[in-house]
Tab-separated table of C-alpha atoms in Angstrom:
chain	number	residue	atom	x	y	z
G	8	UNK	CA	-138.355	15.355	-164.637
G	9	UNK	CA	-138.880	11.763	-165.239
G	10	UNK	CA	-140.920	10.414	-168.306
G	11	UNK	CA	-143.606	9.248	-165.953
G	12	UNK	CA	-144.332	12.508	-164.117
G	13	UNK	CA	-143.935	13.670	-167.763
G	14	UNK	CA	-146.761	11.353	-169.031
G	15	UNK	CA	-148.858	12.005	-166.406
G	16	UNK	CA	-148.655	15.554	-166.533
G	17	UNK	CA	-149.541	15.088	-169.942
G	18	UNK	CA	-152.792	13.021	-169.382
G	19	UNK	CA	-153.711	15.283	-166.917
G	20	UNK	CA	-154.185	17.807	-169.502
G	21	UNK	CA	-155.436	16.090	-172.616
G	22	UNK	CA	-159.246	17.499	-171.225
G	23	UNK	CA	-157.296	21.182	-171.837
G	24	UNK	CA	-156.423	20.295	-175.851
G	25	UNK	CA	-159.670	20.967	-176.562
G	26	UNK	CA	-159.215	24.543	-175.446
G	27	UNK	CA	-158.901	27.054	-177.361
G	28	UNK	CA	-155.651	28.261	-178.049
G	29	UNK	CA	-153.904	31.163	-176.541
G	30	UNK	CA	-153.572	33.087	-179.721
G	31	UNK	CA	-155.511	35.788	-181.899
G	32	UNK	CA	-156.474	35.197	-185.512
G	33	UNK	CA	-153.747	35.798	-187.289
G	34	UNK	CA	-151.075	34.879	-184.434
G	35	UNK	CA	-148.411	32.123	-184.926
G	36	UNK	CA	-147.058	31.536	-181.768
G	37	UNK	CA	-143.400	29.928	-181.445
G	38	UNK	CA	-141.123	28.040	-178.674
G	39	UNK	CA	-137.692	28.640	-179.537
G	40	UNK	CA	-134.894	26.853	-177.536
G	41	UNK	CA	-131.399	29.068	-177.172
G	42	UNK	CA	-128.732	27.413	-178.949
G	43	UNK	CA	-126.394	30.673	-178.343
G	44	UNK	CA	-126.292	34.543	-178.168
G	45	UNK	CA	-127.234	34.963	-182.063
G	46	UNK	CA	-130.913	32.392	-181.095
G	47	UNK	CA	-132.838	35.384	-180.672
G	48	UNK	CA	-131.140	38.057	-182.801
G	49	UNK	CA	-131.876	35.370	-185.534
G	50	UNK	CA	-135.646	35.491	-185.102
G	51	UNK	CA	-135.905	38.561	-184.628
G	52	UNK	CA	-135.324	38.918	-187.933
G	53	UNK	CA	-137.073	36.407	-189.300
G	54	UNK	CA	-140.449	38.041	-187.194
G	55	UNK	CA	-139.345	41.747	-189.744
G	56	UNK	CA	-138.768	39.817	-192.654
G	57	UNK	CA	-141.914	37.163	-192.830
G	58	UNK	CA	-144.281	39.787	-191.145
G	59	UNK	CA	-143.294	42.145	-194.131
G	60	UNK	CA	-143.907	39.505	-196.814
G	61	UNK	CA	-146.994	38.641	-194.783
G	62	UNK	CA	-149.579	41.191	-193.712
G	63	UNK	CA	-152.131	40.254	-191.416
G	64	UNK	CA	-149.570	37.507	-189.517
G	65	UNK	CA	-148.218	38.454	-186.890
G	66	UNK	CA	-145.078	35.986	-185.016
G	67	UNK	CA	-144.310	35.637	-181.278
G	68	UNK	CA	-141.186	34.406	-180.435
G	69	UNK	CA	-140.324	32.851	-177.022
G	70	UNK	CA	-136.982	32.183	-176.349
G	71	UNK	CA	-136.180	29.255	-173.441
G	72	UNK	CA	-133.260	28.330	-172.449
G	73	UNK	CA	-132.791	24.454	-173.162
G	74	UNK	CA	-132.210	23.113	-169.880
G	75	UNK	CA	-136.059	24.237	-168.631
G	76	UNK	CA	-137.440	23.412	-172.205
G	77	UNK	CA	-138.877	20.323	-171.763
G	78	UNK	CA	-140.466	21.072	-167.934
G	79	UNK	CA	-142.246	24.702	-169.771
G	80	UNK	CA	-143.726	22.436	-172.284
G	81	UNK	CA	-144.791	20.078	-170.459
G	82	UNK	CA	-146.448	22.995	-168.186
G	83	UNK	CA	-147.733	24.860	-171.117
G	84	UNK	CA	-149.517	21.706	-172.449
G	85	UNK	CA	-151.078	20.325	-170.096
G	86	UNK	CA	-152.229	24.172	-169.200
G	87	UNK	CA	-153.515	24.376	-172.903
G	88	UNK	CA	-151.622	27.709	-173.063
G	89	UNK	CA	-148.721	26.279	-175.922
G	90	UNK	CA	-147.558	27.941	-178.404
G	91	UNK	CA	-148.308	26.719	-181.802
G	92	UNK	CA	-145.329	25.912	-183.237
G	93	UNK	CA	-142.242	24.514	-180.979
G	94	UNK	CA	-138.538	23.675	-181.494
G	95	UNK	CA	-137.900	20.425	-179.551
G	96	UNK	CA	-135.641	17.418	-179.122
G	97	UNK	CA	-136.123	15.022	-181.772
G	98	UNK	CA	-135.779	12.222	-178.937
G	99	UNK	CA	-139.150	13.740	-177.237
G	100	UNK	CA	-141.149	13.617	-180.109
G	101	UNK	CA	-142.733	9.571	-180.131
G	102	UNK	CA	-143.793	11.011	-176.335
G	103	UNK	CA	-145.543	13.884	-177.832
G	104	UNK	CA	-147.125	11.862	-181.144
G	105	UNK	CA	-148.425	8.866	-178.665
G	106	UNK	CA	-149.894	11.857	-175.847
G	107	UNK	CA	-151.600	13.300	-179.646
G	108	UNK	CA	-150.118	16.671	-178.687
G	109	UNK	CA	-147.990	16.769	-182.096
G	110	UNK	CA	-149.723	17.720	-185.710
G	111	UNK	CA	-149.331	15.759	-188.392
G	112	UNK	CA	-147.648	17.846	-191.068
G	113	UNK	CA	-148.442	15.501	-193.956
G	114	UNK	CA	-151.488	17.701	-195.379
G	115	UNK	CA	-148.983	20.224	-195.956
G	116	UNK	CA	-145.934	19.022	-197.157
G	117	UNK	CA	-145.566	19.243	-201.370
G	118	UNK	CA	-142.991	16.484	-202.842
G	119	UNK	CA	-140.911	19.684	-203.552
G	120	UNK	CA	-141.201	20.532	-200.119
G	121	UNK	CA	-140.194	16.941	-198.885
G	122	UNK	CA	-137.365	17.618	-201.414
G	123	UNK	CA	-135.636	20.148	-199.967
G	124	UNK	CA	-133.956	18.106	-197.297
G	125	UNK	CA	-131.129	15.715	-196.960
G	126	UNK	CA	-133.529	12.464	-195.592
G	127	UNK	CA	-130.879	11.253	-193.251
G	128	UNK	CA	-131.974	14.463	-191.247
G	129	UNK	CA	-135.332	14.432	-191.898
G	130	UNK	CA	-136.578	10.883	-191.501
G	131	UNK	CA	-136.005	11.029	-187.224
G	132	UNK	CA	-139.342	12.555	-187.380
G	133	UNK	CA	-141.162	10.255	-189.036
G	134	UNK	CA	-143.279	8.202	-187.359
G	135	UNK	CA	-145.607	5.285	-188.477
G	136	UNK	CA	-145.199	6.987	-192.245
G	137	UNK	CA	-146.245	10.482	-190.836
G	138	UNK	CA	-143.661	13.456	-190.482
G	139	UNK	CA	-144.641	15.058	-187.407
G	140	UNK	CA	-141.729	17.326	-187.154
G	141	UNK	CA	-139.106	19.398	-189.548
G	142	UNK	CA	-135.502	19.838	-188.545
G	143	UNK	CA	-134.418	22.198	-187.724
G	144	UNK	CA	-130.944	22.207	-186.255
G	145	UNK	CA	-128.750	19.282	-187.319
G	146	UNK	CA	-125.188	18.263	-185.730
G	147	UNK	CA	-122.968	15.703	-185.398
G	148	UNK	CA	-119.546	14.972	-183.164
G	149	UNK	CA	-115.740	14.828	-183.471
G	150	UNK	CA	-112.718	15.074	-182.039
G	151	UNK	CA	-110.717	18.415	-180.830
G	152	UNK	CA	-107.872	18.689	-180.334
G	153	UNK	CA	-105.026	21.411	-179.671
G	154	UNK	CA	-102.092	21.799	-182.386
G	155	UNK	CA	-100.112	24.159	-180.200
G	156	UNK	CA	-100.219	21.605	-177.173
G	157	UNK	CA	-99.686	18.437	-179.277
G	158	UNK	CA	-96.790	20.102	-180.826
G	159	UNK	CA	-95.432	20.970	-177.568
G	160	UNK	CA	-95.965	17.105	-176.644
G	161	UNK	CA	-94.373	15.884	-180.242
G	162	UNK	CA	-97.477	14.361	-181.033
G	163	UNK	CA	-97.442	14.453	-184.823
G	164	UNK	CA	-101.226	13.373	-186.113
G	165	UNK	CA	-104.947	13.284	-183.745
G	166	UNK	CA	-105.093	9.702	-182.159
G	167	UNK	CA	-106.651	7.231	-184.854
G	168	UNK	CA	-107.321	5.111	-181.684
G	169	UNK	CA	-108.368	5.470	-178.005
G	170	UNK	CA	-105.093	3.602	-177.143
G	171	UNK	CA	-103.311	6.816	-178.578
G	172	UNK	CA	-105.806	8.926	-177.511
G	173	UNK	CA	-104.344	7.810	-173.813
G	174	UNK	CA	-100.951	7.941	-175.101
G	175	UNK	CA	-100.885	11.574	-175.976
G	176	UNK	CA	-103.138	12.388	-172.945
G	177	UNK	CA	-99.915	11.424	-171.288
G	178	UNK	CA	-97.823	13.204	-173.048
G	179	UNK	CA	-100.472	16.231	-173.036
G	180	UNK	CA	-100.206	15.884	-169.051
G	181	UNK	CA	-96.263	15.256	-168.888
G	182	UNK	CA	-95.798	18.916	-170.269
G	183	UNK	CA	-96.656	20.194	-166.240
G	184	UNK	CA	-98.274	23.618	-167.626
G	185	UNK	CA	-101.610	22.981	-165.948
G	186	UNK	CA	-103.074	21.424	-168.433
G	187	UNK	CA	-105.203	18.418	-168.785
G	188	UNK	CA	-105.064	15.548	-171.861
G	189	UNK	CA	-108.562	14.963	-172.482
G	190	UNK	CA	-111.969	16.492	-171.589
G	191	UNK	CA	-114.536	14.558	-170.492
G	192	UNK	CA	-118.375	15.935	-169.733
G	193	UNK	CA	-119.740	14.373	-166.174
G	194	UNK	CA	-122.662	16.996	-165.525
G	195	UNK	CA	-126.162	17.177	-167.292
G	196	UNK	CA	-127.197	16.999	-171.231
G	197	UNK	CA	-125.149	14.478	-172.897
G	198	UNK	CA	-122.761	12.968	-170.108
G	199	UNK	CA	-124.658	9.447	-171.270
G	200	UNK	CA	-123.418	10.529	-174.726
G	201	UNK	CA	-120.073	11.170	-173.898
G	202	UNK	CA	-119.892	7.468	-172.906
G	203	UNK	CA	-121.274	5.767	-175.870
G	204	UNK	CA	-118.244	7.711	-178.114
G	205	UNK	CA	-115.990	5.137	-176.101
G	206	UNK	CA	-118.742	2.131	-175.748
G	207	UNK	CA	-119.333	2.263	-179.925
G	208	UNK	CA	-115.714	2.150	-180.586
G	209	UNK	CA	-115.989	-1.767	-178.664
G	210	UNK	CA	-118.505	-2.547	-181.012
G	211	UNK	CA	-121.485	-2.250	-178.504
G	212	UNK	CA	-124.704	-0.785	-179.399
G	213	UNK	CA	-127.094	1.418	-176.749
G	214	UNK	CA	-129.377	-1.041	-177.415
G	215	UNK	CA	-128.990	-4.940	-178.165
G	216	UNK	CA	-130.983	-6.346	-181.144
G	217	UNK	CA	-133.681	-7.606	-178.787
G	218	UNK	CA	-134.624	-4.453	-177.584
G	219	UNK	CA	-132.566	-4.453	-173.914
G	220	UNK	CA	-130.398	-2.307	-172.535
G	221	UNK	CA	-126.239	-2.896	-173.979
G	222	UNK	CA	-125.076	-1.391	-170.903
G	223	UNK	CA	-124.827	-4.741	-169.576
G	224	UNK	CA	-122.305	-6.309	-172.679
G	225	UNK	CA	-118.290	-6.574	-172.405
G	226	UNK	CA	-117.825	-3.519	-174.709
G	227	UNK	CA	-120.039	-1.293	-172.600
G	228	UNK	CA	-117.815	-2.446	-170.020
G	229	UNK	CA	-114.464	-1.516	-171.209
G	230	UNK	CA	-115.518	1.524	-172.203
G	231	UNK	CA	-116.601	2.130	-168.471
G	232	UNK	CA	-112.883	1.041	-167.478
G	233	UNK	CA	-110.923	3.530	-170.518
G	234	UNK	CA	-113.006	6.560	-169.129
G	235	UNK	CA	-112.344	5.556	-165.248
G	236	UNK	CA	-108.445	4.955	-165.983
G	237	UNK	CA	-107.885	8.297	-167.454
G	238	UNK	CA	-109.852	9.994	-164.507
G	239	UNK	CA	-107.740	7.661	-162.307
G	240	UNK	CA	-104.643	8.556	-163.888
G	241	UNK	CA	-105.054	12.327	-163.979
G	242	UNK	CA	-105.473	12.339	-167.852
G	243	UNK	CA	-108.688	14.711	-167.575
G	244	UNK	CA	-109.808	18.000	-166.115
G	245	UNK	CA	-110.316	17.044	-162.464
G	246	UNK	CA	-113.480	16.881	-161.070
G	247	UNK	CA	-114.980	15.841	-163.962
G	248	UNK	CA	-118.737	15.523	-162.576
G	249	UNK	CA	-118.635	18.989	-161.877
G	250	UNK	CA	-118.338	20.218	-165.343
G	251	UNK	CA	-121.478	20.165	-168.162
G	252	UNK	CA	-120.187	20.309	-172.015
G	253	UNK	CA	-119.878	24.173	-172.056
G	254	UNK	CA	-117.165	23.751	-169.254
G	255	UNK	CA	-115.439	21.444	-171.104
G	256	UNK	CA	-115.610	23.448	-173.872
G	257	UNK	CA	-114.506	26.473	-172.080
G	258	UNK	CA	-111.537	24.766	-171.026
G	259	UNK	CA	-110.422	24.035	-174.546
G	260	UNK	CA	-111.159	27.727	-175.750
G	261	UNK	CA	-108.576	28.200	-172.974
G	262	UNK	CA	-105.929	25.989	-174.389
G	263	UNK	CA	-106.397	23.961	-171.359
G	264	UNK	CA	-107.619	20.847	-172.566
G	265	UNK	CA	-106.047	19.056	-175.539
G	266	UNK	CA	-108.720	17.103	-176.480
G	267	UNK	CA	-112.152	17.254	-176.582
G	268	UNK	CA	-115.706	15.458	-178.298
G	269	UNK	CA	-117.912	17.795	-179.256
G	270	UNK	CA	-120.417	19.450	-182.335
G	271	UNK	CA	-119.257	21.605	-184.909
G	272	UNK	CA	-120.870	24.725	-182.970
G	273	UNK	CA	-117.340	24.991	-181.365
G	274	UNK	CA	-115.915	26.192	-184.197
G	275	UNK	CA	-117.968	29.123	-184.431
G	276	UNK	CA	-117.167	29.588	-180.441
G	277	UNK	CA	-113.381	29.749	-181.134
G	278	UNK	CA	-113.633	31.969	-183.565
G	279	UNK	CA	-115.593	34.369	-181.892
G	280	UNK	CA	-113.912	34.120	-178.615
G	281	UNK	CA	-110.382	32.710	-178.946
G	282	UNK	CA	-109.705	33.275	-182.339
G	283	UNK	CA	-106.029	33.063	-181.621
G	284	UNK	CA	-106.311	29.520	-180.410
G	285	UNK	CA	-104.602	26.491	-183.488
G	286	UNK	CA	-106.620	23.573	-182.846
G	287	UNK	CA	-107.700	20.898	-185.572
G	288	UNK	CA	-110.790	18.937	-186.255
G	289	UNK	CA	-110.138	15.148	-186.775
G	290	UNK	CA	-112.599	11.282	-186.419
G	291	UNK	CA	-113.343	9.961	-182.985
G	292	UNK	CA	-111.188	7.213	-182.125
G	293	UNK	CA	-111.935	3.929	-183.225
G	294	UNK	CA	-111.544	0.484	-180.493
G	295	UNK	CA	-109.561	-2.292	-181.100
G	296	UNK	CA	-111.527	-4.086	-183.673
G	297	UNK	CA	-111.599	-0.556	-186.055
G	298	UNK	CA	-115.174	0.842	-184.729
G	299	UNK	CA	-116.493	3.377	-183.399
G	300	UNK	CA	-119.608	5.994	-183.726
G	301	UNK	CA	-120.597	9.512	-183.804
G	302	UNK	CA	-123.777	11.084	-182.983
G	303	UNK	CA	-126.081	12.040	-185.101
G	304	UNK	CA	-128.228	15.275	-183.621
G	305	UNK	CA	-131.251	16.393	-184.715
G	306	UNK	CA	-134.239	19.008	-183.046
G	307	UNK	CA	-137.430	19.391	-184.886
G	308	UNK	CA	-139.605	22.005	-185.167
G	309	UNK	CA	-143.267	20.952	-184.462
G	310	UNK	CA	-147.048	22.050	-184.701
G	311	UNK	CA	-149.474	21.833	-181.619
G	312	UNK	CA	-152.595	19.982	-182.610
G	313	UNK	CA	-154.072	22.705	-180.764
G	314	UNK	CA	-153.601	25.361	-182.762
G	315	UNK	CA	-156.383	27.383	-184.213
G	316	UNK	CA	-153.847	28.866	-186.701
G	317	UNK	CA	-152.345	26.058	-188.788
G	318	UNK	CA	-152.536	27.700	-191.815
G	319	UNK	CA	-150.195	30.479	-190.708
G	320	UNK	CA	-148.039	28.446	-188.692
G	321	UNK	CA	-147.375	26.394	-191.940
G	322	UNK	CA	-146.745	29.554	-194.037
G	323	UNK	CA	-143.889	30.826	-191.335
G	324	UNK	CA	-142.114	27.191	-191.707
G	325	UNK	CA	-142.080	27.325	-195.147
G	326	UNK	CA	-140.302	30.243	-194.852
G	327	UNK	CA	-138.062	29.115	-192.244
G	328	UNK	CA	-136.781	26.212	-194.416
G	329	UNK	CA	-136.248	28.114	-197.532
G	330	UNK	CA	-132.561	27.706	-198.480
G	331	UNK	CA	-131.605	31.595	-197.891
G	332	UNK	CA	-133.377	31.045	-194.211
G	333	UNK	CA	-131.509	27.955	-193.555
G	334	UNK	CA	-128.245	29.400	-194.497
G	335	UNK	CA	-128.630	32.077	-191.864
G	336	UNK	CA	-130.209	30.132	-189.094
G	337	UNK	CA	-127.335	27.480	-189.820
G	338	UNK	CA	-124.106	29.382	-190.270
G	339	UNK	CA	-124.556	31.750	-187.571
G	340	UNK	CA	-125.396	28.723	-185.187
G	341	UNK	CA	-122.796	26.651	-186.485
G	342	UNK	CA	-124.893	23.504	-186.852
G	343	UNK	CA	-124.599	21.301	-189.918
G	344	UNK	CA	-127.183	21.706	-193.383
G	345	UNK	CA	-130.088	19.750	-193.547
G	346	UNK	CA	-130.795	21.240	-196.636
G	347	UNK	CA	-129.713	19.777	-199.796
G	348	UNK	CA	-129.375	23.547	-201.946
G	349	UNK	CA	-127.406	24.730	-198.918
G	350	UNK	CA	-124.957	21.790	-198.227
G	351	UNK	CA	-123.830	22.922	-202.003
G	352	UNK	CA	-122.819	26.328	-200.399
G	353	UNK	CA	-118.943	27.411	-200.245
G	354	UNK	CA	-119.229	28.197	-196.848
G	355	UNK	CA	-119.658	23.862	-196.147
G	356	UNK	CA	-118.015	22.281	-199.188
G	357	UNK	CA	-114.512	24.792	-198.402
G	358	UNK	CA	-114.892	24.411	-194.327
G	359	UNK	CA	-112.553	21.844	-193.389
G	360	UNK	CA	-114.099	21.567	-189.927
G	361	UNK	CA	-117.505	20.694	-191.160
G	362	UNK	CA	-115.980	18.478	-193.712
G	363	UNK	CA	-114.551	16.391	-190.738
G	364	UNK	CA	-118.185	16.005	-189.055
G	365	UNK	CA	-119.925	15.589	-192.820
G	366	UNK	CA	-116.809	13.030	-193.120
G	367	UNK	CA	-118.370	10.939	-189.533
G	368	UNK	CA	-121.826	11.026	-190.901
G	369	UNK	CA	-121.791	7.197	-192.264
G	370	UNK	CA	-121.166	6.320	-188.498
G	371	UNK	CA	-123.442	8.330	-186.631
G	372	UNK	CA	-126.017	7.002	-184.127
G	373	UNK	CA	-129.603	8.636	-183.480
G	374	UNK	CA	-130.682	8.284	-180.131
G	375	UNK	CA	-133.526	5.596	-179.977
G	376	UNK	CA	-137.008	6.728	-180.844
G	377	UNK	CA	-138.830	4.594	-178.607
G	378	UNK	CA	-141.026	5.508	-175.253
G	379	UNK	CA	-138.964	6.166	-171.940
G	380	UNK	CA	-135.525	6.648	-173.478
G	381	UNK	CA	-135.185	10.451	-171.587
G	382	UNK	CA	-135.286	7.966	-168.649
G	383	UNK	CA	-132.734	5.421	-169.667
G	384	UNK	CA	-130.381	8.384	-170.995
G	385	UNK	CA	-130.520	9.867	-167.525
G	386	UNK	CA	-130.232	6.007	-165.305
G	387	UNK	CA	-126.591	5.839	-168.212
G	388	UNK	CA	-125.962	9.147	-166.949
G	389	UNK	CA	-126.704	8.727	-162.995
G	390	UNK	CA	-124.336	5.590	-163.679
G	391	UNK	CA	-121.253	7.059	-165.175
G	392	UNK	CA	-121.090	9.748	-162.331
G	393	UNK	CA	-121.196	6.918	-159.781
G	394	UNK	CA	-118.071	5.479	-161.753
G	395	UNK	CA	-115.815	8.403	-162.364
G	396	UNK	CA	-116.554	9.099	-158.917
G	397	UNK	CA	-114.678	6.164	-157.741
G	398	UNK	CA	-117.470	3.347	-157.763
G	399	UNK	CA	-117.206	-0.082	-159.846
G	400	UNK	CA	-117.842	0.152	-163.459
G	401	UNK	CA	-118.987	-3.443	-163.671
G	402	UNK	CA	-121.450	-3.001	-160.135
G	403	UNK	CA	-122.733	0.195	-161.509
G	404	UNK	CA	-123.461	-1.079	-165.096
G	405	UNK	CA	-125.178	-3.979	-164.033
G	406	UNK	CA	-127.375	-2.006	-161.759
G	407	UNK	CA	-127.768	0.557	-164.565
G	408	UNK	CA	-128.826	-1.994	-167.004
G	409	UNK	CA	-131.426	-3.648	-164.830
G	410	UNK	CA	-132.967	-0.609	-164.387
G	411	UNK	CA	-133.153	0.254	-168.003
G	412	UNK	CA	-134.561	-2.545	-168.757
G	413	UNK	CA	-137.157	-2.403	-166.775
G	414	UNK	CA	-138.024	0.748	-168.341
G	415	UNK	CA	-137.728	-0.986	-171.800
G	416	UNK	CA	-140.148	-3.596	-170.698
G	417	UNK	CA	-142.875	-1.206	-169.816
């Protein structure tokens, strides 16, 4: 769905706010997206435990799958049937604050409250001095890799550098076991992502310091060129716009891929479902001058302006983002805390792997709050297909970065 079917889907229903909303006194409502198997398990238990501590409330959980989360909310909206309470991408939220969907939670939030979190997660969702949103998953990326493969190889340390990265892809490849040097995401959320690991490492930004598009800069152009060589060379999984991140990921779980860029989640993957499988956790590459970037994830949980039971809906956040709460939701999910009582925990301060991502943190990148970026994220996307397909990185980047700006402009 693009932003402006989005938008106007939106101001179709802004008449339909003013309805009342689909919920009994006493009702909290909430739009959960699935993150994984344990999602719903999770609040499941949180609708025993809080409706226990809280007679008279009773919670309604919806889990949706996040590839159709977006399009249902935008539905539900405009129908005046949301929920009052909904996880979403941080990214979406200046949409819903400037459509006056989104609550501010201001009214609400105590200076201890505010002082439960680590700010670098919780300032994405402030906007113009108001928090609109809490977060409530928080993530970051690195590099995987495969110590049984590079061993096989002789490759002694991760790549520091996405010259070695190449190097041991080679080597990965040379080993003729049917298996592939690097993984690389070509299909749906995040292949624009996947890009910008290699475009930060050349110094180049998503966006330029005037507000246009970097996909048209000399960085943003080699890193077009590093991904298409691999592809070209038979360094990655072939076909590599046929596979979304949990393909990739599947393929490392496999010991078929000996590297991969992904979020700490995987860890809690491979030990549930290869826990046989020696792999590592180290920094994404850096470029030739020494950069190079992460990115930083967040998804906020919000309140519907909408919603005839605020009071409520407040009470069951505040208990979602006590510590004990946060340590569940967290650990089983295998996201990173955004709470500052919890980051203290063993479980992160003894966990090598989430040291690595904790380690990246200085370098991570937020995606840009600003109005239409969904639709520049998918033109980068749409782009980088066309290229590992066989087109011309510099054709296709110029093309992508005319039509980003002219999104920007609007």
């Amino acid at each position: 769905m693009t932003l402006a079917k989005w938008t106007m889907g939106l101001m179709a229903g802004m008449s339909m706010l003013a309805m009342t909303a689909q919920a009994d006194a006493g009702d909290v409502r909430v739009t959960v997206a699935e993150y994984s198997a344990k999602t719903g398990p999770y609040f499941e238990a949180v609708k025993k435990e809080f409706e226990a501590a809280n007679p008279g409330i009773t919670v309604k959980f919806e889990v949706v799958p996040w590839e159709v989360l977006l399009q249902k909310l935008t539905t539900d909206i405009t129908a005046g049937t949301n929920a009052d309470l909904s996880i979403i991408g941080t990214r979406w939220l200046i949409d819903f604050v400037q459509q006056d969907v989104a609550e501010s939670l201001d009214s609400y939030i105590t200076p201890d409250f505010k002082g439960r979190f680590i700010d670098t997660f919780l300032s994405p969702s402030i906007m113009d001095g108001k928090t609109y949103g809490l977060p409530i998953a928080a993530s970051a990326r690195a590099l995987y890799y495969n110590k049984e493969l590079f061993e096989k190889a002789g490759i002694a340390n991760p790549p520091a550098t996405w010259t070695e990265l190449q190097e041991d892809a080679r080597k990965i490849k040379a080993l003729g076991t049917g298996t592939f040097g690097f993984g690389l995401q070509g299909k749906e959320i995040e292949t624009d992502v996947y890009y910008y690991y290699a475009m930060w490492s050349q110094g180049t930004e998503i966006l330029n310091k005037d507000g246009t598009s970097g996909l048209g800069t000399p960085g943003a152009l080699e890193a077009a060129k590093l991904y298409k060589s691999m592809i070209d060379e038979g360094l990655t999984e072939p076909g590599v716009t046929s596979n979304n991140r949990e393909d990739v990921q599947n393929l490392f779980k496999q010991g078929k891929v000996g590297m991969m860029i992904t979020a700490p989640f995987l860890s809690n993957q491979i030990k549930d479902e290869a826990p046989n499988l020696k792999y590592g956790v180290a920094a994404i590459p850096a470029g030739p001058t020494g950069a190079r970037g992460t990115y930083g994830v967040t998804d906020s949980i919000i309140m519907f302006k909408n919603s005839k039971n605020k009071d409520e809906a407040w009470k069951l956040l505040d208990f979602l983002f006590t510590t004990e709460q946060r340590a569940k939701f967290t650990q089983g999910e295998g996201f990173l805390p955004v709470n500052k009582e919890e980051a203290k925990m063993d479980y992160y301060v003894n966990n090598a792997d989430l040291a690595a991502f904790t380690a990246l943190l200085p370098d991570a990148r937020f995606a840009p709050v600003i109005p239409g970026w969904e639709e520049v994220a998918q033109i980068t996307s749409d782009a980088m297909q066309k290229i590992y397909l066989g087109g011309d990185p510099e054709a296709g980047l110029k093309e992508a970065a005319d039509k980003a700006n002219a999104v920007l402009k609007k």
